[in-house]
Amino acid sequence: MNCFRKSFEICHNFSILIPLSAQAANITITINGQNVFFEQKPIIKNNIALVPMRAFFEALGAKVNWKEKTKTVTAFRGKITTVQLIIGHKIAKVNGKNYELIVAPQLINGSTYVPLRFVGEVFGYKVIYENGHIIITSNQKTTESLTTTFKNTVTETKPEVGLLQRVNRFLRSRF
């Protein structure tokens, strides 16, 4: 009877875990208004969303370098941001400065997973979690667009020196 009870408890405990893993598989991610799908599903560990490393970095526009020997991933985005993460270590380097992570990057089913919020935010994105949906947005494109528009406006309205001289002569001759 005691053996039956232990077997029942083990089965019951596993049945409780099944919905938790299914919930993690249902996380959706949107980056700048576009739904992003990864071959390996995002997971939640200690209330931290972890995503497959290479696919997520590339979705954010970063280049990725993986060193198998040291289990180190280094990501570069533009000329400014460099992120270095080591599997199993809670210390990340961003542009040479150390940051402590709540959950270390890890290997899960042969794939490297990294903390979504940390990586998103160090690359300048805003990360919001709402009911199983993670929304990641960046103001970078808006800023670039406004800067380009402003530069074009200034260039278009910049008067030519010759034109100023002609207007000046015209005004002197009339007044």
PDB file of C-alpha atoms in Angstrom:
ATOM      1  CA  MET A   1       0.000   0.000   0.000  1.00  0.00           C
ATOM      2  CA  ASN A   2       2.835   2.377   0.885  1.00  0.00           C
ATOM      3  CA  CYS A   3       4.489   1.750  -2.523  1.00  0.00           C
ATOM      4  CA  PHE A   4       1.184   2.522  -4.280  1.00  0.00           C
ATOM      5  CA  ARG A   5       0.837   5.801  -2.390  1.00  0.00           C
ATOM      6  CA  LYS A   6       4.379   6.914  -3.322  1.00  0.00           C
ATOM      7  CA  SER A   7       3.738   6.049  -6.978  1.00  0.00           C
ATOM      8  CA  PHE A   8       0.502   8.047  -6.889  1.00  0.00           C
ATOM      9  CA  GLU A   9       2.272  11.065  -5.345  1.00  0.00           C
ATOM     10  CA  ILE A  10       5.035  10.975  -7.966  1.00  0.00           C
ATOM     11  CA  CYS A  11       2.505  10.768 -10.830  1.00  0.00           C
ATOM     12  CA  HIS A  12       0.436  13.548  -9.271  1.00  0.00           C
ATOM     13  CA  ASN A  13       3.482  15.813  -8.921  1.00  0.00           C
ATOM     14  CA  PHE A  14       4.452  15.253 -12.564  1.00  0.00           C
ATOM     15  CA  SER A  15       0.893  16.017 -13.690  1.00  0.00           C
ATOM     16  CA  ILE A  16       1.143  19.378 -11.913  1.00  0.00           C
ATOM     17  CA  LEU A  17       4.379  20.193 -13.767  1.00  0.00           C
ATOM     18  CA  ILE A  18       2.939  19.483 -17.231  1.00  0.00           C
ATOM     19  CA  PRO A  19       0.725  22.609 -17.357  1.00  0.00           C
ATOM     20  CA  LEU A  20       3.674  24.743 -16.180  1.00  0.00           C
ATOM     21  CA  SER A  21       5.868  23.635 -19.076  1.00  0.00           C
ATOM     22  CA  ALA A  22       2.963  24.037 -21.506  1.00  0.00           C
ATOM     23  CA  GLN A  23       2.467  27.575 -20.222  1.00  0.00           C
ATOM     24  CA  ALA A  24       6.112  28.393 -20.915  1.00  0.00           C
ATOM     25  CA  ALA A  25       5.750  27.074 -24.475  1.00  0.00           C
ATOM     26  CA  ASN A  26       2.844  29.490 -25.087  1.00  0.00           C
ATOM     27  CA  ILE A  27       4.904  32.658 -24.600  1.00  0.00           C
ATOM     28  CA  THR A  28       4.722  34.935 -27.642  1.00  0.00           C
ATOM     29  CA  ILE A  29       7.335  37.550 -28.463  1.00  0.00           C
ATOM     30  CA  THR A  30       6.899  40.692 -30.540  1.00  0.00           C
ATOM     31  CA  ILE A  31       9.886  42.802 -31.589  1.00  0.00           C
ATOM     32  CA  ASN A  32       9.053  46.254 -32.984  1.00  0.00           C
ATOM     33  CA  GLY A  33       5.542  45.134 -33.928  1.00  0.00           C
ATOM     34  CA  GLN A  34       6.596  41.869 -35.613  1.00  0.00           C
ATOM     35  CA  ASN A  35       5.805  38.486 -34.037  1.00  0.00           C
ATOM     36  CA  VAL A  36       8.980  36.441 -33.682  1.00  0.00           C
ATOM     37  CA  PHE A  37       8.979  32.646 -33.644  1.00  0.00           C
ATOM     38  CA  PHE A  38      11.904  30.569 -32.464  1.00  0.00           C
ATOM     39  CA  GLU A  39      12.604  26.942 -33.347  1.00  0.00           C
ATOM     40  CA  GLN A  40      13.200  26.274 -29.636  1.00  0.00           C
ATOM     41  CA  LYS A  41      10.454  27.673 -27.421  1.00  0.00           C
ATOM     42  CA  PRO A  42      11.162  30.367 -24.797  1.00  0.00           C
ATOM     43  CA  ILE A  43      10.954  29.122 -21.211  1.00  0.00           C
ATOM     44  CA  ILE A  44      10.449  30.640 -17.759  1.00  0.00           C
ATOM     45  CA  LYS A  45      12.919  29.837 -14.967  1.00  0.00           C
ATOM     46  CA  ASN A  46      12.674  31.559 -11.562  1.00  0.00           C
ATOM     47  CA  ASN A  47      10.230  34.053 -13.144  1.00  0.00           C
ATOM     48  CA  ILE A  48      12.817  35.003 -15.792  1.00  0.00           C
ATOM     49  CA  ALA A  49      12.110  34.462 -19.499  1.00  0.00           C
ATOM     50  CA  LEU A  50      14.947  32.631 -21.234  1.00  0.00           C
ATOM     51  CA  VAL A  51      15.180  32.534 -25.029  1.00  0.00           C
ATOM     52  CA  PRO A  52      17.342  30.640 -27.513  1.00  0.00           C
ATOM     53  CA  MET A  53      20.538  32.663 -27.740  1.00  0.00           C
ATOM     54  CA  ARG A  54      21.419  32.849 -31.444  1.00  0.00           C
ATOM     55  CA  ALA A  55      17.876  33.340 -32.748  1.00  0.00           C
ATOM     56  CA  PHE A  56      17.142  36.090 -30.206  1.00  0.00           C
ATOM     57  CA  PHE A  57      20.412  37.972 -30.722  1.00  0.00           C
ATOM     58  CA  GLU A  58      19.938  37.869 -34.493  1.00  0.00           C
ATOM     59  CA  ALA A  59      16.310  39.046 -34.156  1.00  0.00           C
ATOM     60  CA  LEU A  60      17.702  42.099 -32.303  1.00  0.00           C
ATOM     61  CA  GLY A  61      20.195  42.751 -35.105  1.00  0.00           C
ATOM     62  CA  ALA A  62      23.268  41.482 -33.262  1.00  0.00           C
ATOM     63  CA  LYS A  63      26.083  39.318 -34.586  1.00  0.00           C
ATOM     64  CA  VAL A  64      26.911  36.276 -32.465  1.00  0.00           C
ATOM     65  CA  ASN A  65      30.183  34.490 -31.727  1.00  0.00           C
ATOM     66  CA  TRP A  66      30.101  31.160 -29.828  1.00  0.00           C
ATOM     67  CA  LYS A  67      33.182  29.545 -28.272  1.00  0.00           C
ATOM     68  CA  GLU A  68      32.424  25.910 -27.504  1.00  0.00           C
ATOM     69  CA  LYS A  69      35.613  25.351 -25.475  1.00  0.00           C
ATOM     70  CA  THR A  70      34.792  28.073 -22.912  1.00  0.00           C
ATOM     71  CA  LYS A  71      30.978  27.952 -23.366  1.00  0.00           C
ATOM     72  CA  THR A  72      31.077  31.701 -24.011  1.00  0.00           C
ATOM     73  CA  VAL A  73      28.769  33.696 -26.251  1.00  0.00           C
ATOM     74  CA  THR A  74      29.749  37.173 -27.382  1.00  0.00           C
ATOM     75  CA  ALA A  75      27.268  39.373 -29.234  1.00  0.00           C
ATOM     76  CA  PHE A  76      27.978  42.616 -31.059  1.00  0.00           C
ATOM     77  CA  ARG A  77      25.397  45.182 -32.080  1.00  0.00           C
ATOM     78  CA  GLY A  78      26.746  48.115 -33.999  1.00  0.00           C
ATOM     79  CA  LYS A  79      30.025  49.592 -32.866  1.00  0.00           C
ATOM     80  CA  ILE A  80      28.827  50.415 -29.381  1.00  0.00           C
ATOM     81  CA  THR A  81      27.452  47.355 -27.559  1.00  0.00           C
ATOM     82  CA  THR A  82      29.301  44.107 -26.831  1.00  0.00           C
ATOM     83  CA  VAL A  83      27.690  41.510 -24.555  1.00  0.00           C
ATOM     84  CA  GLN A  84      29.551  38.474 -23.211  1.00  0.00           C
ATOM     85  CA  LEU A  85      27.758  35.628 -21.424  1.00  0.00           C
ATOM     86  CA  ILE A  86      29.148  32.331 -20.108  1.00  0.00           C
ATOM     87  CA  ILE A  87      26.989  29.243 -19.638  1.00  0.00           C
ATOM     88  CA  GLY A  88      26.320  28.654 -15.938  1.00  0.00           C
ATOM     89  CA  HIS A  89      27.755  32.017 -14.809  1.00  0.00           C
ATOM     90  CA  LYS A  90      25.601  34.784 -13.343  1.00  0.00           C
ATOM     91  CA  ILE A  91      28.043  37.514 -14.370  1.00  0.00           C
ATOM     92  CA  ALA A  92      27.610  39.125 -17.797  1.00  0.00           C
ATOM     93  CA  LYS A  93      29.978  41.637 -19.371  1.00  0.00           C
ATOM     94  CA  VAL A  94      28.583  44.591 -21.280  1.00  0.00           C
ATOM     95  CA  ASN A  95      31.237  46.740 -22.934  1.00  0.00           C
ATOM     96  CA  GLY A  96      33.751  45.376 -20.404  1.00  0.00           C
ATOM     97  CA  LYS A  97      31.624  46.157 -17.324  1.00  0.00           C
ATOM     98  CA  ASN A  98      30.304  43.302 -15.112  1.00  0.00           C
ATOM     99  CA  TYR A  99      26.581  42.856 -14.385  1.00  0.00           C
ATOM    100  CA  GLU A 100      25.007  40.214 -12.133  1.00  0.00           C
ATOM    101  CA  LEU A 101      22.198  38.152 -13.655  1.00  0.00           C
ATOM    102  CA  ILE A 102      19.294  36.648 -11.713  1.00  0.00           C
ATOM    103  CA  VAL A 103      19.446  33.497 -13.867  1.00  0.00           C
ATOM    104  CA  ALA A 104      22.630  32.328 -15.595  1.00  0.00           C
ATOM    105  CA  PRO A 105      22.645  31.460 -19.307  1.00  0.00           C
ATOM    106  CA  GLN A 106      22.233  27.716 -19.702  1.00  0.00           C
ATOM    107  CA  LEU A 107      22.181  24.764 -22.061  1.00  0.00           C
ATOM    108  CA  ILE A 108      18.711  23.238 -22.389  1.00  0.00           C
ATOM    109  CA  ASN A 109      18.160  20.307 -24.753  1.00  0.00           C
ATOM    110  CA  GLY A 110      21.353  21.198 -26.617  1.00  0.00           C
ATOM    111  CA  SER A 111      20.457  24.886 -27.096  1.00  0.00           C
ATOM    112  CA  THR A 112      21.915  27.896 -25.311  1.00  0.00           C
ATOM    113  CA  TYR A 113      19.297  30.011 -23.506  1.00  0.00           C
ATOM    114  CA  VAL A 114      19.864  33.567 -22.268  1.00  0.00           C
ATOM    115  CA  PRO A 115      17.804  35.961 -20.087  1.00  0.00           C
ATOM    116  CA  LEU A 116      15.505  37.859 -22.465  1.00  0.00           C
ATOM    117  CA  ARG A 117      15.005  41.094 -20.496  1.00  0.00           C
ATOM    118  CA  PHE A 118      18.690  41.588 -19.708  1.00  0.00           C
ATOM    119  CA  VAL A 119      19.802  41.055 -23.308  1.00  0.00           C
ATOM    120  CA  GLY A 120      16.971  43.171 -24.720  1.00  0.00           C
ATOM    121  CA  GLU A 121      17.632  46.082 -22.387  1.00  0.00           C
ATOM    122  CA  VAL A 122      21.423  46.163 -22.848  1.00  0.00           C
ATOM    123  CA  PHE A 123      20.792  46.510 -26.586  1.00  0.00           C
ATOM    124  CA  GLY A 124      18.533  49.515 -25.916  1.00  0.00           C
ATOM    125  CA  TYR A 125      15.117  47.858 -26.152  1.00  0.00           C
ATOM    126  CA  LYS A 126      12.175  48.285 -23.811  1.00  0.00           C
ATOM    127  CA  VAL A 127      10.813  44.913 -22.623  1.00  0.00           C
ATOM    128  CA  ILE A 128       7.227  44.542 -21.359  1.00  0.00           C
ATOM    129  CA  TYR A 129       5.546  41.305 -20.210  1.00  0.00           C
ATOM    130  CA  GLU A 130       1.740  41.116 -20.435  1.00  0.00           C
ATOM    131  CA  ASN A 131      -0.210  37.882 -19.903  1.00  0.00           C
ATOM    132  CA  GLY A 132       2.161  35.495 -21.645  1.00  0.00           C
ATOM    133  CA  HIS A 133       3.128  38.022 -24.323  1.00  0.00           C
ATOM    134  CA  ILE A 134       6.507  39.758 -24.353  1.00  0.00           C
ATOM    135  CA  ILE A 135       6.621  43.063 -26.226  1.00  0.00           C
ATOM    136  CA  ILE A 136      10.043  44.398 -27.183  1.00  0.00           C
ATOM    137  CA  THR A 137      10.318  47.865 -28.701  1.00  0.00           C
ATOM    138  CA  SER A 138      13.131  50.168 -29.711  1.00  0.00           C
ATOM    139  CA  ASN A 139      13.113  53.904 -30.260  1.00  0.00           C
ATOM    140  CA  GLN A 140      16.278  53.680 -32.348  1.00  0.00           C
ATOM    141  CA  LYS A 141      14.495  53.628 -35.741  1.00  0.00           C
ATOM    142  CA  THR A 142      12.315  56.557 -34.705  1.00  0.00           C
ATOM    143  CA  THR A 143      15.376  58.511 -33.588  1.00  0.00           C
ATOM    144  CA  GLU A 144      17.246  57.700 -36.807  1.00  0.00           C
ATOM    145  CA  SER A 145      14.202  58.714 -38.850  1.00  0.00           C
ATOM    146  CA  LEU A 146      13.831  62.034 -37.015  1.00  0.00           C
ATOM    147  CA  THR A 147      17.557  62.755 -37.336  1.00  0.00           C
ATOM    148  CA  THR A 148      17.483  62.026 -41.067  1.00  0.00           C
ATOM    149  CA  THR A 149      14.408  64.218 -41.532  1.00  0.00           C
ATOM    150  CA  PHE A 150      15.994  67.037 -39.542  1.00  0.00           C
ATOM    151  CA  LYS A 151      19.260  66.834 -41.507  1.00  0.00           C
ATOM    152  CA  ASN A 152      17.363  66.796 -44.808  1.00  0.00           C
ATOM    153  CA  THR A 153      15.297  69.804 -43.757  1.00  0.00           C
ATOM    154  CA  VAL A 154      18.392  71.757 -42.762  1.00  0.00           C
ATOM    155  CA  THR A 155      20.142  70.823 -45.998  1.00  0.00           C
ATOM    156  CA  GLU A 156      17.125  71.789 -48.118  1.00  0.00           C
ATOM    157  CA  THR A 157      16.623  75.152 -46.409  1.00  0.00           C
ATOM    158  CA  LYS A 158      20.279  76.123 -46.296  1.00  0.00           C
ATOM    159  CA  PRO A 159      20.538  79.156 -48.580  1.00  0.00           C
ATOM    160  CA  GLU A 160      23.267  79.405 -51.151  1.00  0.00           C
ATOM    161  CA  VAL A 161      25.839  82.165 -50.707  1.00  0.00           C
ATOM    162  CA  GLY A 162      25.224  83.362 -54.270  1.00  0.00           C
ATOM    163  CA  LEU A 163      21.507  83.651 -53.629  1.00  0.00           C
ATOM    164  CA  LEU A 164      22.105  85.749 -50.503  1.00  0.00           C
ATOM    165  CA  GLN A 165      24.378  88.093 -52.432  1.00  0.00           C
ATOM    166  CA  ARG A 166      21.756  88.533 -55.195  1.00  0.00           C
ATOM    167  CA  VAL A 167      18.996  89.237 -52.645  1.00  0.00           C
ATOM    168  CA  ASN A 168      21.264  91.710 -50.837  1.00  0.00           C
ATOM    169  CA  ARG A 169      22.053  93.590 -54.127  1.00  0.00           C
ATOM    170  CA  PHE A 170      18.365  93.630 -55.064  1.00  0.00           C
ATOM    171  CA  LEU A 171      17.358  95.116 -51.690  1.00  0.00           C
ATOM    172  CA  ARG A 172      20.111  97.770 -51.846  1.00  0.00           C
ATOM    173  CA  SER A 173      19.063  98.838 -55.314  1.00  0.00           C
ATOM    174  CA  ARG A 174      15.420  99.257 -54.280  1.00  0.00           C
ATOM    175  CA  PHE A 175      15.839 100.985 -50.930  1.00  0.00           C
TER     176      PHE A 175
END
